PDB file of C-alpha atoms in Angstrom:
ATOM      1  CA  MET N1160       2.135 -68.209  54.041  1.00  0.00           C
ATOM      2  CA  THR N1161       5.532 -69.962  54.093  1.00  0.00           C
ATOM      3  CA  ALA N1162       5.427 -70.190  57.897  1.00  0.00           C
ATOM      4  CA  GLN N1163       1.920 -71.700  57.809  1.00  0.00           C
ATOM      5  CA  ILE N1164       2.934 -74.317  55.238  1.00  0.00           C
ATOM      6  CA  ARG N1165       6.030 -75.270  57.226  1.00  0.00           C
ATOM      7  CA  LEU N1166       3.994 -75.444  60.421  1.00  0.00           C
ATOM      8  CA  LYS N1167       1.541 -77.854  58.794  1.00  0.00           C
ATOM      9  CA  GLY N1168       4.391 -79.928  57.394  1.00  0.00           C
ATOM     10  CA  ARG N1169       6.031 -80.091  60.804  1.00  0.00           C
ATOM     11  CA  SER N1170       2.795 -81.070  62.548  1.00  0.00           C
ATOM     12  CA  LEU N1171       2.235 -83.921  60.071  1.00  0.00           C
ATOM     13  CA  GLN N1172       5.836 -85.069  60.349  1.00  0.00           C
ATOM     14  CA  MET N1173       6.242 -84.936  64.126  1.00  0.00           C
ATOM     15  CA  GLY N1174       6.434 -88.402  65.654  1.00  0.00           C
ATOM     16  CA  ASN N1175       6.481 -90.004  62.219  1.00  0.00           C
ATOM     17  CA  THR N1176       8.768 -93.007  62.621  1.00  0.00           C
ATOM     18  CA  VAL N1177       7.960 -94.418  59.151  1.00  0.00           C
ATOM     19  CA  ILE N1178       9.765 -91.650  57.252  1.00  0.00           C
ATOM     20  CA  LEU N1179      12.587 -91.554  59.801  1.00  0.00           C
ATOM     21  CA  THR N1180      13.144 -95.316  59.492  1.00  0.00           C
ATOM     22  CA  MET N1181      13.014 -95.161  55.696  1.00  0.00           C
ATOM     23  CA  THR N1182      15.466 -92.251  55.623  1.00  0.00           C
ATOM     24  CA  LEU N1183      17.954 -94.181  57.714  1.00  0.00           C
ATOM     25  CA  ALA N1184      17.476 -97.259  55.517  1.00  0.00           C
ATOM     26  CA  VAL N1185      18.086 -95.223  52.348  1.00  0.00           C
ATOM     27  CA  THR N1186      21.175 -93.619  53.881  1.00  0.00           C
ATOM     28  CA  LEU N1187      22.570 -97.023  54.832  1.00  0.00           C
ATOM     29  CA  LEU N1188      21.791 -98.343  51.343  1.00  0.00           C
ATOM     30  CA  MET N1189      23.630 -95.450  49.741  1.00  0.00           C
ATOM     31  CA  VAL N1190      26.667 -95.904  51.998  1.00  0.00           C
ATOM     32  CA  PHE N1191      26.640 -99.663  51.416  1.00  0.00           C
ATOM     33  CA  SER N1192      26.368 -99.315  47.630  1.00  0.00           C
ATOM     34  CA  VAL N1193      29.211 -96.784  47.446  1.00  0.00           C
ATOM     35  CA  ASN N1194      31.498 -98.942  49.593  1.00  0.00           C
ATOM     36  CA  LEU N1195      30.575-102.103  47.722  1.00  0.00           C
ATOM     37  CA  MET N1196      31.244-100.501  44.335  1.00  0.00           C
ATOM     38  CA  ALA N1197      34.601 -99.237  45.553  1.00  0.00           C
ATOM     39  CA  ALA N1198      35.437-102.678  46.924  1.00  0.00           C
ATOM     40  CA  VAL N1199      34.485-104.438  43.706  1.00  0.00           C
ATOM     41  CA  TYR N1200      36.308-101.937  41.519  1.00  0.00           C
ATOM     42  CA  ARG N1201      39.525-102.022  43.513  1.00  0.00           C
ATOM     43  CA  GLY N1202      39.447-105.782  43.830  1.00  0.00           C
ATOM     44  CA  VAL N1203      39.319-105.842  47.623  1.00  0.00           C
ATOM     45  CA  PHE N1204      37.511-109.172  47.526  1.00  0.00           C
ATOM     46  CA  MET N1205      40.008-110.724  45.107  1.00  0.00           C
ATOM     47  CA  PRO N1206      43.333-108.858  45.375  1.00  0.00           C
ATOM     48  CA  GLN N1207      45.316-111.763  43.942  1.00  0.00           C
ATOM     49  CA  LEU N1208      43.539-111.317  40.568  1.00  0.00           C
ATOM     50  CA  LEU N1209      44.184-107.604  40.151  1.00  0.00           C
ATOM     51  CA  SER N1210      46.871-108.135  37.535  1.00  0.00           C
ATOM     52  CA  TYR N1211      44.367-109.471  34.979  1.00  0.00           C
ATOM     53  CA  ASP N1212      42.653-106.922  32.761  1.00  0.00           C
ATOM     54  CA  ARG N1213      39.704-109.285  32.328  1.00  0.00           C
ATOM     55  CA  VAL N1214      39.000-109.179  36.047  1.00  0.00           C
ATOM     56  CA  LYS N1215      39.199-105.402  36.036  1.00  0.00           C
ATOM     57  CA  LEU N1216      36.580-105.287  33.304  1.00  0.00           C
ATOM     58  CA  ILE N1217      34.342-107.694  35.223  1.00  0.00           C
ATOM     59  CA  SER N1218      34.749-105.562  38.354  1.00  0.00           C
ATOM     60  CA  LEU N1219      33.852-102.436  36.409  1.00  0.00           C
ATOM     61  CA  ALA N1220      30.789-104.150  34.920  1.00  0.00           C
ATOM     62  CA  LEU N1221      29.679-105.267  38.383  1.00  0.00           C
ATOM     63  CA  SER N1222      30.128-101.730  39.660  1.00  0.00           C
ATOM     64  CA  VAL N1223      27.915-100.342  36.891  1.00  0.00           C
ATOM     65  CA  MET N1224      25.256-103.012  37.550  1.00  0.00           C
ATOM     66  CA  ILE N1225      25.264-102.338  41.287  1.00  0.00           C
ATOM     67  CA  LEU N1226      25.053 -98.589  40.668  1.00  0.00           C
ATOM     68  CA  ALA N1227      22.075 -99.048  38.304  1.00  0.00           C
ATOM     69  CA  LEU N1228      20.308-101.331  40.795  1.00  0.00           C
ATOM     70  CA  CYS N1229      20.878 -98.973  43.710  1.00  0.00           C
ATOM     71  CA  ARG N1230      19.665 -95.969  41.715  1.00  0.00           C
ATOM     72  CA  TRP N1231      16.504 -97.867  40.787  1.00  0.00           C
ATOM     73  CA  VAL N1232      15.823 -98.937  44.376  1.00  0.00           C
ATOM     74  CA  LEU N1233      16.464 -95.414  45.659  1.00  0.00           C
ATOM     75  CA  LEU N1234      14.128 -93.997  42.996  1.00  0.00           C
ATOM     76  CA  ILE N1235      11.366 -96.410  44.028  1.00  0.00           C
ATOM     77  CA  LEU N1236      11.837 -95.635  47.718  1.00  0.00           C
ATOM     78  CA  ARG N1237      11.884 -91.886  47.093  1.00  0.00           C
ATOM     79  CA  TYR N1238       8.658 -91.934  45.132  1.00  0.00           C
ATOM     80  CA  GLY N1239       7.150 -94.293  47.688  1.00  0.00           C
ATOM     81  CA  ALA N1240       8.030 -91.822  50.436  1.00  0.00           C
ATOM     82  CA  ASP N1241       6.481 -89.007  48.403  1.00  0.00           C
ATOM     83  CA  ARG N1242       3.325 -91.088  47.999  1.00  0.00           C
ATOM     84  CA  TYR N1243       3.216 -91.562  51.769  1.00  0.00           C
ATOM     85  CA  VAL N1244       3.654 -87.870  52.644  1.00  0.00           C
ATOM     86  CA  LEU N1245       1.250 -86.809  49.875  1.00  0.00           C
ATOM     87  CA  LYS N1246      -1.521 -88.986  51.287  1.00  0.00           C
ATOM     88  CA  LYS N1247      -0.879 -87.548  54.745  1.00  0.00           C
ATOM     89  CA  ALA N1248      -1.054 -84.024  53.332  1.00  0.00           C
ATOM     90  CA  GLN N1249      -4.349 -84.903  51.635  1.00  0.00           C
ATOM     91  CA  GLY N1250      -5.744 -86.233  54.914  1.00  0.00           C
ATOM     92  CA  LEU N1251      -5.904 -89.802  53.570  1.00  0.00           C
ATOM     93  CA  PRO N1252      -4.834 -92.942  55.466  1.00  0.00           C
ATOM     94  CA  ALA N1253      -1.125 -93.610  54.865  1.00  0.00           C
ATOM     95  CA  GLY N1254       0.946 -96.552  55.966  1.00  0.00           C
ATOM     96  CA  SER N1255       4.292 -98.222  55.438  1.00  0.00           C
ATOM     97  CA  GLY N1256       2.790-100.084  52.449  1.00  0.00           C
ATOM     98  CA  ASP N1257       2.857 -96.809  50.509  1.00  0.00           C
ATOM     99  CA  ILE N1258       6.647 -96.735  50.837  1.00  0.00           C
ATOM    100  CA  PHE N1259       6.900-100.020  48.936  1.00  0.00           C
ATOM    101  CA  TYR N1260       4.012 -99.303  46.546  1.00  0.00           C
ATOM    102  CA  TYR N1261       6.233 -99.105  43.457  1.00  0.00           C
ATOM    103  CA  PHE N1262       8.132-102.328  44.085  1.00  0.00           C
ATOM    104  CA  ARG N1263       5.680-104.322  41.968  1.00  0.00           C
ATOM    105  CA  PRO N1264       7.240-104.908  38.521  1.00  0.00           C
ATOM    106  CA  ARG N1265       4.584-103.140  36.459  1.00  0.00           C
ATOM    107  CA  ARG N1266       4.511-100.095  38.737  1.00  0.00           C
ATOM    108  CA  ALA N1267       8.313-100.040  38.955  1.00  0.00           C
ATOM    109  CA  PHE N1268       8.768 -99.983  35.176  1.00  0.00           C
ATOM    110  CA  GLY N1269       6.034 -97.366  34.773  1.00  0.00           C
ATOM    111  CA  LEU N1270       7.729 -95.213  37.398  1.00  0.00           C
ATOM    112  CA  ARG N1271      11.125 -95.671  35.766  1.00  0.00           C
ATOM    113  CA  PHE N1272       9.713 -94.575  32.401  1.00  0.00           C
ATOM    114  CA  PHE N1273       8.035 -91.512  33.921  1.00  0.00           C
ATOM    115  CA  ALA N1274      11.159 -90.535  35.875  1.00  0.00           C
ATOM    116  CA  PHE N1275      13.308 -90.979  32.754  1.00  0.00           C
ATOM    117  CA  ARG N1276      11.055 -88.717  30.676  1.00  0.00           C
ATOM    118  CA  LEU N1277      10.881 -86.085  33.419  1.00  0.00           C
ATOM    119  CA  GLY N1278      14.662 -86.239  33.859  1.00  0.00           C
ATOM    120  CA  THR N1279      15.134 -85.866  30.097  1.00  0.00           C
ATOM    121  CA  VAL N1280      12.961 -82.739  30.078  1.00  0.00           C
ATOM    122  CA  LYS N1281      14.963 -81.220  32.944  1.00  0.00           C
ATOM    123  CA  ALA N1282      18.295 -82.117  31.318  1.00  0.00           C
ATOM    124  CA  SER N1283      17.163 -80.542  28.043  1.00  0.00           C
ATOM    125  CA  LEU N1284      16.150 -77.371  29.889  1.00  0.00           C
ATOM    126  CA  LEU N1285      19.525 -77.296  31.656  1.00  0.00           C
ATOM    127  CA  ILE N1286      21.402 -77.456  28.361  1.00  0.00           C
ATOM    128  CA  LEU N1287      19.078 -74.961  26.667  1.00  0.00           C
ATOM    129  CA  CYS N1288      19.428 -72.403  29.468  1.00  0.00           C
ATOM    130  CA  HIS N1289      23.225 -72.634  29.364  1.00  0.00           C
ATOM    131  CA  VAL N1290      23.757 -72.471  25.597  1.00  0.00           C
ATOM    132  CA  PRO N1291      25.053 -68.825  25.761  1.00  0.00           C
ATOM    133  CA  ALA N1292      27.479 -69.762  28.554  1.00  0.00           C
ATOM    134  CA  ILE N1293      28.709 -72.842  26.661  1.00  0.00           C
ATOM    135  CA  LEU N1294      29.265 -70.851  23.454  1.00  0.00           C
ATOM    136  CA  THR N1295      31.112 -68.133  25.408  1.00  0.00           C
ATOM    137  CA  VAL N1296      33.393 -70.719  27.042  1.00  0.00           C
ATOM    138  CA  ILE N1297      34.162 -72.232  23.614  1.00  0.00           C
ATOM    139  CA  LEU N1298      35.010 -68.749  22.313  1.00  0.00           C
ATOM    140  CA  LEU N1299      37.222 -68.162  25.367  1.00  0.00           C
ATOM    141  CA  LEU N1300      39.121 -71.401  24.792  1.00  0.00           C
ATOM    142  CA  ARG N1301      39.660 -70.670  21.110  1.00  0.00           C
ATOM    143  CA  LEU N1302      40.892 -67.117  21.730  1.00  0.00           C
ATOM    144  CA  SER N1303      43.242 -68.278  24.477  1.00  0.00           C
ATOM    145  CA  PHE N1304      45.225 -70.223  21.859  1.00  0.00           C
ATOM    146  CA  VAL N1305      45.701 -67.341  19.440  1.00  0.00           C
ATOM    147  CA  GLY N1306      47.485 -64.873  21.697  1.00  0.00           C
ATOM    148  CA  THR N1307      44.509 -62.743  22.720  1.00  0.00           C
ATOM    149  CA  SER N1308      45.259 -60.150  25.408  1.00  0.00           C
ATOM    150  CA  ALA N1309      44.568 -60.991  29.044  1.00  0.00           C
ATOM    151  CA  ALA N1310      42.105 -58.083  29.385  1.00  0.00           C
ATOM    152  CA  VAL N1311      39.922 -59.378  26.556  1.00  0.00           C
ATOM    153  CA  LEU N1312      40.048 -62.903  27.943  1.00  0.00           C
ATOM    154  CA  ALA N1313      39.046 -61.582  31.375  1.00  0.00           C
ATOM    155  CA  ILE N1314      36.044 -59.753  29.900  1.00  0.00           C
ATOM    156  CA  ILE N1315      34.940 -62.872  28.021  1.00  0.00           C
ATOM    157  CA  ALA N1316      35.397 -64.995  31.149  1.00  0.00           C
ATOM    158  CA  ALA N1317      33.270 -62.562  33.173  1.00  0.00           C
ATOM    159  CA  THR N1318      30.623 -62.687  30.439  1.00  0.00           C
ATOM    160  CA  ALA N1319      30.639 -66.489  30.578  1.00  0.00           C
ATOM    161  CA  VAL N1320      30.103 -66.388  34.343  1.00  0.00           C
ATOM    162  CA  ALA N1321      27.238 -63.910  33.916  1.00  0.00           C
ATOM    163  CA  PHE N1322      25.623 -66.122  31.267  1.00  0.00           C
ATOM    164  CA  PHE N1323      26.038 -69.128  33.546  1.00  0.00           C
ATOM    165  CA  MET N1324      24.359 -67.411  36.492  1.00  0.00           C
ATOM    166  CA  ALA N1325      21.535 -66.139  34.275  1.00  0.00           C
ATOM    167  CA  GLY N1326      21.090 -69.635  32.836  1.00  0.00           C
ATOM    168  CA  LEU N1327      20.958 -71.095  36.320  1.00  0.00           C
ATOM    169  CA  HIS N1328      18.275 -68.580  37.280  1.00  0.00           C
ATOM    170  CA  TYR N1329      16.114 -69.341  34.249  1.00  0.00           C
ATOM    171  CA  TYR N1330      16.639 -73.077  34.700  1.00  0.00           C
ATOM    172  CA  ARG N1331      15.406 -72.815  38.272  1.00  0.00           C
ATOM    173  CA  ARG N1332      12.318 -70.915  37.130  1.00  0.00           C
ATOM    174  CA  MET N1333      11.536 -73.334  34.315  1.00  0.00           C
ATOM    175  CA  THR N1334      11.974 -76.472  36.424  1.00  0.00           C
ATOM    176  CA  ALA N1335       9.846 -74.937  39.185  1.00  0.00           C
ATOM    177  CA  SER N1336       6.916 -75.154  36.797  1.00  0.00           C
ATOM    178  CA  LEU N1337       7.422 -78.944  36.776  1.00  0.00           C
ATOM    179  CA  PHE N1338       7.276 -79.265  40.574  1.00  0.00           C
ATOM    180  CA  PRO N1339       3.752 -80.764  40.891  1.00  0.00           C
ATOM    181  CA  ALA N1340       4.262 -83.226  37.998  1.00  0.00           C
ATOM    182  CA  ARG N1341       5.606 -86.011  40.212  1.00  0.00           C
ATOM    183  CA  TYR N1342       2.765 -85.508  42.688  1.00  0.00           C
ATOM    184  CA  TYR N1343       0.175 -85.650  39.912  1.00  0.00           C
ATOM    185  CA  TYR N1344       1.739 -88.946  38.857  1.00  0.00           C
ATOM    186  CA  ILE N1345       1.890 -90.292  42.408  1.00  0.00           C
ATOM    187  CA  SER N1346      -1.730 -89.361  43.078  1.00  0.00           C
ATOM    188  CA  GLY N1347      -2.784 -91.665  40.226  1.00  0.00           C
ATOM    189  CA  LYS N1348      -4.175 -89.055  37.848  1.00  0.00           C
ATOM    190  CA  THR N1349      -5.259 -90.675  34.580  1.00  0.00           C
ATOM    191  CA  LEU N1350      -3.199 -88.305  32.443  1.00  0.00           C
ATOM    192  CA  ASN N1351      -0.494 -88.950  29.895  1.00  0.00           C
ATOM    193  CA  PHE N1352       2.944 -87.374  30.276  1.00  0.00           C
ATOM    194  CA  ARG N1353       2.162 -84.238  28.253  1.00  0.00           C
ATOM    195  CA  GLN N1354      -1.042 -83.676  30.198  1.00  0.00           C
ATOM    196  CA  LEU N1355       0.860 -84.060  33.479  1.00  0.00           C
ATOM    197  CA  ILE N1356       3.370 -81.429  32.370  1.00  0.00           C
ATOM    198  CA  SER N1357       0.600 -79.076  31.196  1.00  0.00           C
ATOM    199  CA  ALA N1358      -1.334 -79.502  34.455  1.00  0.00           C
ATOM    200  CA  SER N1359       1.855 -78.888  36.427  1.00  0.00           C
ATOM    201  CA  GLN N1360       2.683 -75.706  34.526  1.00  0.00           C
ATOM    202  CA  LEU N1361      -0.867 -74.426  34.996  1.00  0.00           C
ATOM    203  CA  ALA N1362      -0.772 -75.156  38.736  1.00  0.00           C
ATOM    204  CA  MET N1363       2.540 -73.283  39.109  1.00  0.00           C
ATOM    205  CA  LYS N1364       1.531 -70.246  37.060  1.00  0.00           C
ATOM    206  CA  ASP N1365       1.347 -67.886  40.056  1.00  0.00           C
ATOM    207  CA  ASN N1366       3.024 -70.043  42.698  1.00  0.00           C
ATOM    208  CA  GLN N1367       6.710 -70.167  41.781  1.00  0.00           C
ATOM    209  CA  ARG N1368       7.680 -67.438  44.229  1.00  0.00           C
ATOM    210  CA  LEU N1369       5.989 -69.270  47.113  1.00  0.00           C
ATOM    211  CA  LEU N1370       7.820 -72.479  46.169  1.00  0.00           C
ATOM    212  CA  HIS N1371      11.207 -70.732  46.078  1.00  0.00           C
ATOM    213  CA  ARG N1372      10.573 -68.959  49.389  1.00  0.00           C
ATOM    214  CA  THR N1373       9.600 -72.221  51.067  1.00  0.00           C
ATOM    215  CA  VAL N1374      12.626 -74.118  49.737  1.00  0.00           C
ATOM    216  CA  ASN N1375      14.997 -71.270  50.648  1.00  0.00           C
ATOM    217  CA  SER N1376      13.588 -71.208  54.190  1.00  0.00           C
ATOM    218  CA  PHE N1377      15.131 -74.661  54.720  1.00  0.00           C
ATOM    219  CA  ALA N1378      18.681 -73.405  54.069  1.00  0.00           C
ATOM    220  CA  GLY N1379      19.553 -73.451  57.771  1.00  0.00           C
ATOM    221  CA  TRP N1380      18.194 -76.978  58.185  1.00  0.00           C
ATOM    222  CA  PHE N1381      20.209 -78.181  55.185  1.00  0.00           C
ATOM    223  CA  LEU N1382      23.381 -76.740  56.715  1.00  0.00           C
ATOM    224  CA  LEU N1383      22.546 -78.576  59.929  1.00  0.00           C
ATOM    225  CA  CYS N1384      22.579 -81.829  57.916  1.00  0.00           C
ATOM    226  CA  LEU N1385      26.344 -81.448  57.530  1.00  0.00           C
ATOM    227  CA  PHE N1386      26.451 -83.016  60.998  1.00  0.00           C
ATOM    228  CA  VAL N1387      24.726 -86.123  59.482  1.00  0.00           C
ATOM    229  CA  LEU N1388      22.562 -87.001  62.497  1.00  0.00           C
ATOM    230  CA  PRO N1389      19.709 -84.509  61.775  1.00  0.00           C
ATOM    231  CA  ILE N1390      19.252 -85.860  58.218  1.00  0.00           C
ATOM    232  CA  GLY N1391      16.450 -88.227  59.248  1.00  0.00           C
ATOM    233  CA  TYR N1392      14.352 -85.431  60.743  1.00  0.00           C
ATOM    234  CA  VAL N1393      15.157 -82.728  58.171  1.00  0.00           C
ATOM    235  CA  TRP N1394      14.564 -84.960  55.143  1.00  0.00           C
ATOM    236  CA  GLY N1395      11.156 -86.061  56.444  1.00  0.00           C
ATOM    237  CA  TYR N1396      10.222 -82.507  57.454  1.00  0.00           C
ATOM    238  CA  PHE N1397      11.211 -81.152  54.028  1.00  0.00           C
ATOM    239  CA  ARG N1398       9.421 -83.883  52.033  1.00  0.00           C
ATOM    240  CA  GLN N1399       6.252 -83.460  54.077  1.00  0.00           C
ATOM    241  CA  THR N1400       6.319 -79.693  53.597  1.00  0.00           C
ATOM    242  CA  MET N1401       6.795 -80.133  49.832  1.00  0.00           C
ATOM    243  CA  ALA N1402       3.778 -82.474  49.811  1.00  0.00           C
ATOM    244  CA  VAL N1403       1.683 -79.851  51.628  1.00  0.00           C
ATOM    245  CA  LEU N1404       2.753 -77.321  48.988  1.00  0.00           C
ATOM    246  CA  ALA N1405       1.892 -79.729  46.166  1.00  0.00           C
ATOM    247  CA  VAL N1406      -1.607 -80.307  47.571  1.00  0.00           C
ATOM    248  CA  LYS N1407      -2.119 -76.551  47.773  1.00  0.00           C
ATOM    249  CA  PHE N1408      -0.897 -76.015  44.201  1.00  0.00           C
ATOM    250  CA  MET N1409      -2.996 -78.896  42.813  1.00  0.00           C
ATOM    251  CA  GLY N1410      -6.074 -77.520  44.576  1.00  0.00           C
ATOM    252  CA  GLU N1411      -6.817 -80.771  46.418  1.00  0.00           C
TER     253      GLU N1411
END
């Protein structure tokens, strides 16, 4: 099944210059924003003013503003790309206009609100799944200051690592149930946030293993991205395959 899904994703992605162009544009935007923030923060553009604390504060404020703007633009482009690949996976006409679909103010703010709520849910799950590990680390730190033996500290440290790995496993399983939520939102379903989450969890009830197998099958491709140049192809291939999976899970 994984091979069939990847094959369909590859066939839809082959020769797709829209996603490749957008990937390169996003990469350049990320590089530009990082370099610009570093330049502003270090005062590269105004080195003669570095001695003034006021200028440092202004530079820091500009850095934060640029970071927020870049994150917003990247969020819009990412969801626009997902809209594009989702329509292709559904067999619907898709064009470059889908990439910029969320740039209209009302859509952009709606997307930002949805992404914030979804991110809050995932962050809450991350903390919840790692509560045992956090409590064990706190215990380890407290005992280390009262002369506890090295053997006991080693056992507690090993327990903390085990709790962390278990928490990571459960976090992965719980967030997998949220996988189709973004695609339900992108497809324009007239559902509120709770209904989107419920529909997503229902769609993933018996499909989490297939999702994990498909994502894990891209491990070699992700390693290839360390050479930078294949990023354009791999990112588009992966996003298209995820869209094919989402269509299958949503039953569309």
